[in-house]
């Protein structure tokens, strides 16, 4: 079946970096965009950006330009989100999800990865 | 502050119908028919329940329906059931430079 499986929870110090993975299975990897969405504690969902696994092009929400970097590995059908210079307010659950077009709804979601930034 | 505006909470008794609103602008909901709705139970992954304003994915109960008028989209849940208690988020494609997709702040639905 179609699945997005994310890497496990992370605890990082402020200023550190973390790389979260999202492995796709059950469909042709290059035919769907992968989005990242985060939910901070007590907050709503927030769209971070997308990557097109076909060519690797990316688009980031303005708030997430600079410290966030999405990449993909087509050989393993995996997308990565690397976050650098972590701050306390990066503490959140990070979800990967897919959409067949940029305008399309997000029809399959990963289980979420909790990233905690704590000293 | 979310780009789309949703009421923070709605509550109703089992069997009743409720309508959740999602207000955007002429750059998103008012411009495109690319509104979707997600049901989110805490601790689980969000679930798509409505796409493209009013399309219900396979397997989603027909008690969920969507519509749009101007800059406001709506989600109606009829015959409310205990398992409908969750957070509901709307989202839309947007023409704004700052991002491609925007979410609402979410509505907490409580079944009394």
Short mmCIF file of C-alpha atoms in Angstrom, two decimals:
data_model
loop_
_atom_site.label_atom_id
_atom_site.label_comp_id
_atom_site.label_asym_id
_atom_site.label_seq_id
_atom_site.Cartn_x
_atom_site.Cartn_y
_atom_site.Cartn_z
CA UNK A 1 0.00 0.00 0.00
CA UNK A 2 1.00 3.63 -0.40
CA UNK A 3 3.05 4.76 2.57
CA UNK A 4 5.29 7.54 3.76
CA UNK A 5 7.45 6.39 6.65
CA UNK A 6 9.41 8.97 8.60
CA UNK A 7 12.49 8.69 10.77
CA UNK A 8 12.29 8.66 14.54
CA UNK A 9 12.14 11.38 17.13
CA UNK A 10 15.11 13.67 17.65
CA UNK A 11 16.33 15.78 20.55
CA UNK A 12 18.80 18.50 19.65
CA UNK A 13 20.57 21.42 21.30
CA UNK A 14 19.93 24.97 20.13
CA UNK A 15 22.18 25.77 17.19
CA UNK A 16 22.51 22.16 16.10
CA UNK A 17 21.28 20.59 12.88
CA UNK A 18 18.94 17.69 12.25
CA UNK A 19 17.98 15.71 9.17
CA UNK A 20 14.55 14.07 9.03
CA UNK A 21 13.78 11.46 6.40
CA UNK A 22 10.58 10.39 4.65
CA UNK A 23 10.64 7.12 2.71
CA UNK A 24 7.95 6.57 0.10
CA UNK A 25 6.64 3.20 -0.99
CA UNK A 26 3.73 1.73 -2.90
CA UNK A 27 3.77 4.25 -5.75
CA UNK A 28 6.08 5.74 -8.34
CA UNK A 29 8.22 8.11 -6.30
CA UNK A 30 8.80 10.71 -9.01
CA UNK A 31 5.13 11.27 -9.80
CA UNK A 32 4.14 13.08 -6.60
CA UNK A 33 5.43 16.22 -4.94
CA UNK A 34 6.46 15.82 -1.32
CA UNK A 35 5.44 18.56 1.09
CA UNK A 36 6.63 19.19 4.64
CA UNK A 37 4.16 20.45 7.21
CA UNK A 38 4.90 21.17 10.84
CA UNK A 39 2.83 21.49 13.98
CA UNK A 40 4.33 23.25 16.95
CA UNK A 41 2.96 22.40 20.40
CA UNK A 42 -0.56 23.76 20.79
CA UNK A 43 -0.48 25.26 17.31
CA UNK A 44 -2.03 24.45 13.95
CA UNK A 45 -0.57 23.00 10.79
CA UNK A 46 1.97 25.08 8.90
CA UNK A 47 3.10 24.47 5.31
CA UNK A 48 6.88 24.59 5.06
CA UNK A 49 7.62 23.81 1.44
CA UNK A 50 7.83 21.18 -1.24
CA UNK A 51 10.23 19.19 -3.33
CA UNK A 52 9.61 17.71 -6.74
CA UNK A 53 11.28 14.28 -6.58
CA UNK A 54 11.44 14.15 -10.36
CA UNK A 55 13.99 16.92 -10.80
CA UNK A 56 14.74 17.91 -7.23
CA UNK A 57 13.38 21.44 -7.53
CA UNK A 58 12.15 22.99 -4.31
CA UNK A 59 9.88 25.75 -3.10
CA UNK A 60 9.87 27.06 0.46
CA UNK A 61 7.43 29.17 2.38
CA UNK A 62 9.10 32.51 3.08
CA UNK A 63 9.34 31.75 6.79
CA UNK A 64 11.41 28.63 6.07
CA UNK A 65 13.85 29.98 3.49
CA UNK A 66 17.44 29.85 4.62
CA UNK A 67 17.69 27.33 7.49
CA UNK A 68 15.71 24.51 5.87
CA UNK A 69 16.86 22.36 2.99
CA UNK A 70 14.95 19.61 1.21
CA UNK A 71 16.68 16.96 -0.85
CA UNK A 72 15.77 13.61 -2.32
CA UNK A 73 17.38 10.30 -3.18
CA UNK A 74 15.55 8.65 -6.03
CA UNK A 75 17.48 5.39 -5.58
CA UNK A 76 15.82 4.86 -2.19
CA UNK A 77 12.62 6.87 -2.78
CA UNK A 78 13.49 9.02 0.20
CA UNK A 79 13.09 12.72 0.83
CA UNK A 80 15.09 14.56 3.47
CA UNK A 81 14.46 17.77 5.37
CA UNK A 82 17.58 19.21 6.97
CA UNK A 83 17.13 21.96 9.52
CA UNK A 84 20.11 23.98 10.69
CA UNK A 85 20.75 26.51 13.47
CA UNK A 86 17.90 25.00 15.42
CA UNK A 87 15.97 27.28 17.77
CA UNK A 88 13.64 26.47 20.64
CA UNK A 89 10.65 27.42 18.49
CA UNK A 90 11.58 24.73 15.94
CA UNK A 91 10.26 22.22 18.47
CA UNK A 92 7.40 20.59 16.62
CA UNK A 93 6.04 17.52 14.91
CA UNK A 94 7.16 17.47 11.30
CA UNK A 95 5.04 15.65 8.73
CA UNK A 96 5.83 14.74 5.17
CA UNK A 97 2.90 14.38 2.82
CA UNK A 98 2.39 14.04 -0.92
CA UNK A 99 0.37 15.77 -3.63
CA UNK A 100 0.12 14.84 -7.29
CA UNK A 101 0.31 18.49 -8.36
CA UNK A 102 1.27 21.69 -6.55
CA UNK A 103 -2.41 22.68 -6.44
CA UNK A 104 -3.59 19.27 -5.29
CA UNK A 105 -4.68 18.09 -1.88
CA UNK A 106 -2.32 16.15 0.36
CA UNK A 107 -3.66 12.62 0.17
CA UNK A 108 -1.12 10.53 2.09
CA UNK A 109 0.75 11.58 5.21
CA UNK A 110 3.72 10.25 7.10
CA UNK A 111 3.34 9.40 10.77
CA UNK A 112 5.20 12.51 11.89
CA UNK A 113 8.62 13.09 13.44
CA UNK A 114 8.95 14.94 16.71
CA UNK A 115 11.91 17.26 16.88
CA UNK A 116 12.61 18.70 20.30
CA UNK A 117 15.09 21.53 20.71
CA UNK A 118 16.24 21.69 24.28
CA UNK A 119 19.34 22.63 26.21
CA UNK B 1 -1.36 33.89 12.71
CA UNK B 2 -2.75 31.61 10.03
CA UNK B 3 -3.49 32.81 6.52
CA UNK B 4 -6.97 31.26 6.55
CA UNK B 5 -9.40 32.00 9.37
CA UNK B 6 -11.30 29.23 11.11
CA UNK B 7 -13.36 29.33 14.31
CA UNK B 8 -11.37 27.93 17.20
CA UNK B 9 -14.04 25.50 18.35
CA UNK B 10 -17.45 24.10 17.57
CA UNK B 11 -19.47 21.72 19.69
CA UNK B 12 -22.66 19.78 19.08
CA UNK B 13 -24.51 16.67 20.18
CA UNK B 14 -24.40 13.31 18.40
CA UNK B 15 -26.67 13.20 15.39
CA UNK B 16 -26.61 16.93 14.79
CA UNK B 17 -25.07 18.68 11.82
CA UNK B 18 -22.37 21.31 12.03
CA UNK B 19 -20.73 23.60 9.48
CA UNK B 20 -17.16 24.78 9.83
CA UNK B 21 -16.09 27.91 8.02
CA UNK B 22 -12.73 28.82 6.50
CA UNK B 23 -12.25 32.38 5.32
CA UNK B 24 -9.46 33.40 3.01
CA UNK B 25 -8.87 36.11 0.44
CA UNK B 26 -9.07 36.78 -3.29
CA UNK B 27 -5.53 35.36 -3.55
CA UNK B 28 -6.46 31.89 -2.35
CA UNK B 29 -9.98 30.60 -1.68
CA UNK B 30 -11.58 33.34 -3.75
CA UNK B 31 -9.32 32.68 -6.72
CA UNK B 32 -8.97 28.90 -6.86
CA UNK B 33 -11.12 25.81 -6.38
CA UNK B 34 -8.21 24.10 -4.64
CA UNK B 35 -9.56 24.01 -1.10
CA UNK B 36 -9.05 20.88 0.94
CA UNK B 37 -10.02 19.79 4.43
CA UNK B 38 -8.15 17.55 6.86
CA UNK B 39 -9.27 15.71 9.98
CA UNK B 40 -6.60 15.47 12.66
CA UNK B 41 -6.86 13.32 15.73
CA UNK B 42 -4.12 14.23 18.23
CA UNK B 43 -1.13 11.96 17.97
CA UNK B 44 -2.09 10.70 14.53
CA UNK B 45 -1.37 11.86 11.01
CA UNK B 46 -3.89 14.24 9.43
CA UNK B 47 -6.39 12.64 7.07
CA UNK B 48 -7.68 14.16 3.85
CA UNK B 49 -11.48 14.30 3.87
CA UNK B 50 -12.31 16.85 1.15
CA UNK B 51 -10.28 17.95 -1.90
CA UNK B 52 -10.94 20.56 -4.57
CA UNK B 53 -13.69 22.25 -2.51
CA UNK B 54 -16.20 19.40 -2.54
CA UNK B 55 -14.63 16.10 -3.66
CA UNK B 56 -14.68 13.29 -1.17
CA UNK B 57 -11.83 10.77 -1.48
CA UNK B 58 -12.67 7.11 -1.63
CA UNK B 59 -13.38 5.71 1.80
CA UNK B 60 -14.40 9.00 3.39
CA UNK B 61 -17.88 9.01 4.90
CA UNK B 62 -20.56 10.80 2.91
CA UNK B 63 -21.45 12.62 6.13
CA UNK B 64 -18.65 15.01 5.19
CA UNK B 65 -19.34 17.57 2.47
CA UNK B 66 -17.63 20.75 1.29
CA UNK B 67 -18.62 23.92 -0.48
CA UNK B 68 -17.38 27.41 -1.26
CA UNK B 69 -18.82 30.87 -1.70
CA UNK B 70 -16.58 33.80 -2.52
CA UNK B 71 -13.61 33.85 -0.16
CA UNK B 72 -15.16 31.38 2.31
CA UNK B 73 -15.12 27.59 2.18
CA UNK B 74 -17.25 25.40 4.39
CA UNK B 75 -17.17 21.85 5.70
CA UNK B 76 -20.42 20.28 6.85
CA UNK B 77 -20.50 17.21 9.05
CA UNK B 78 -23.92 15.64 9.22
CA UNK B 79 -25.09 13.02 11.69
CA UNK B 80 -22.27 13.88 14.07
CA UNK B 81 -20.63 10.85 15.70
CA UNK B 82 -18.26 10.49 18.63
CA UNK B 83 -15.37 9.58 16.34
CA UNK B 84 -15.77 12.92 14.54
CA UNK B 85 -14.29 14.67 17.57
CA UNK B 86 -11.01 16.00 16.20
CA UNK B 87 -9.29 19.08 14.84
CA UNK B 88 -10.25 20.13 11.33
CA UNK B 89 -7.98 22.17 9.08
CA UNK B 90 -8.71 23.82 5.78
CA UNK B 91 -6.02 24.61 3.25
CA UNK B 92 -5.84 26.29 -0.12
CA UNK B 93 -3.43 26.86 -2.94
CA UNK B 94 -2.42 30.51 -3.03
CA UNK B 95 -1.01 32.95 -5.54
CA UNK B 96 0.94 34.76 -2.83
CA UNK B 97 4.71 35.00 -3.22
CA UNK B 98 5.35 33.94 0.36
CA UNK B 99 4.15 30.34 -0.02
CA UNK B 100 2.29 27.94 -2.31
CA UNK B 101 -0.14 26.49 0.21
CA UNK B 102 -1.82 28.05 3.24
CA UNK B 103 -3.61 26.44 6.17
CA UNK B 104 -6.28 27.65 8.52
CA UNK B 105 -5.66 27.70 12.24
CA UNK B 106 -7.91 24.70 12.77
CA UNK B 107 -11.28 24.12 14.43
CA UNK B 108 -11.64 21.81 17.40
CA UNK B 109 -14.87 19.85 17.07
CA UNK B 110 -16.29 18.53 20.32
CA UNK B 111 -19.08 15.98 20.39
CA UNK B 112 -21.07 16.60 23.55
#
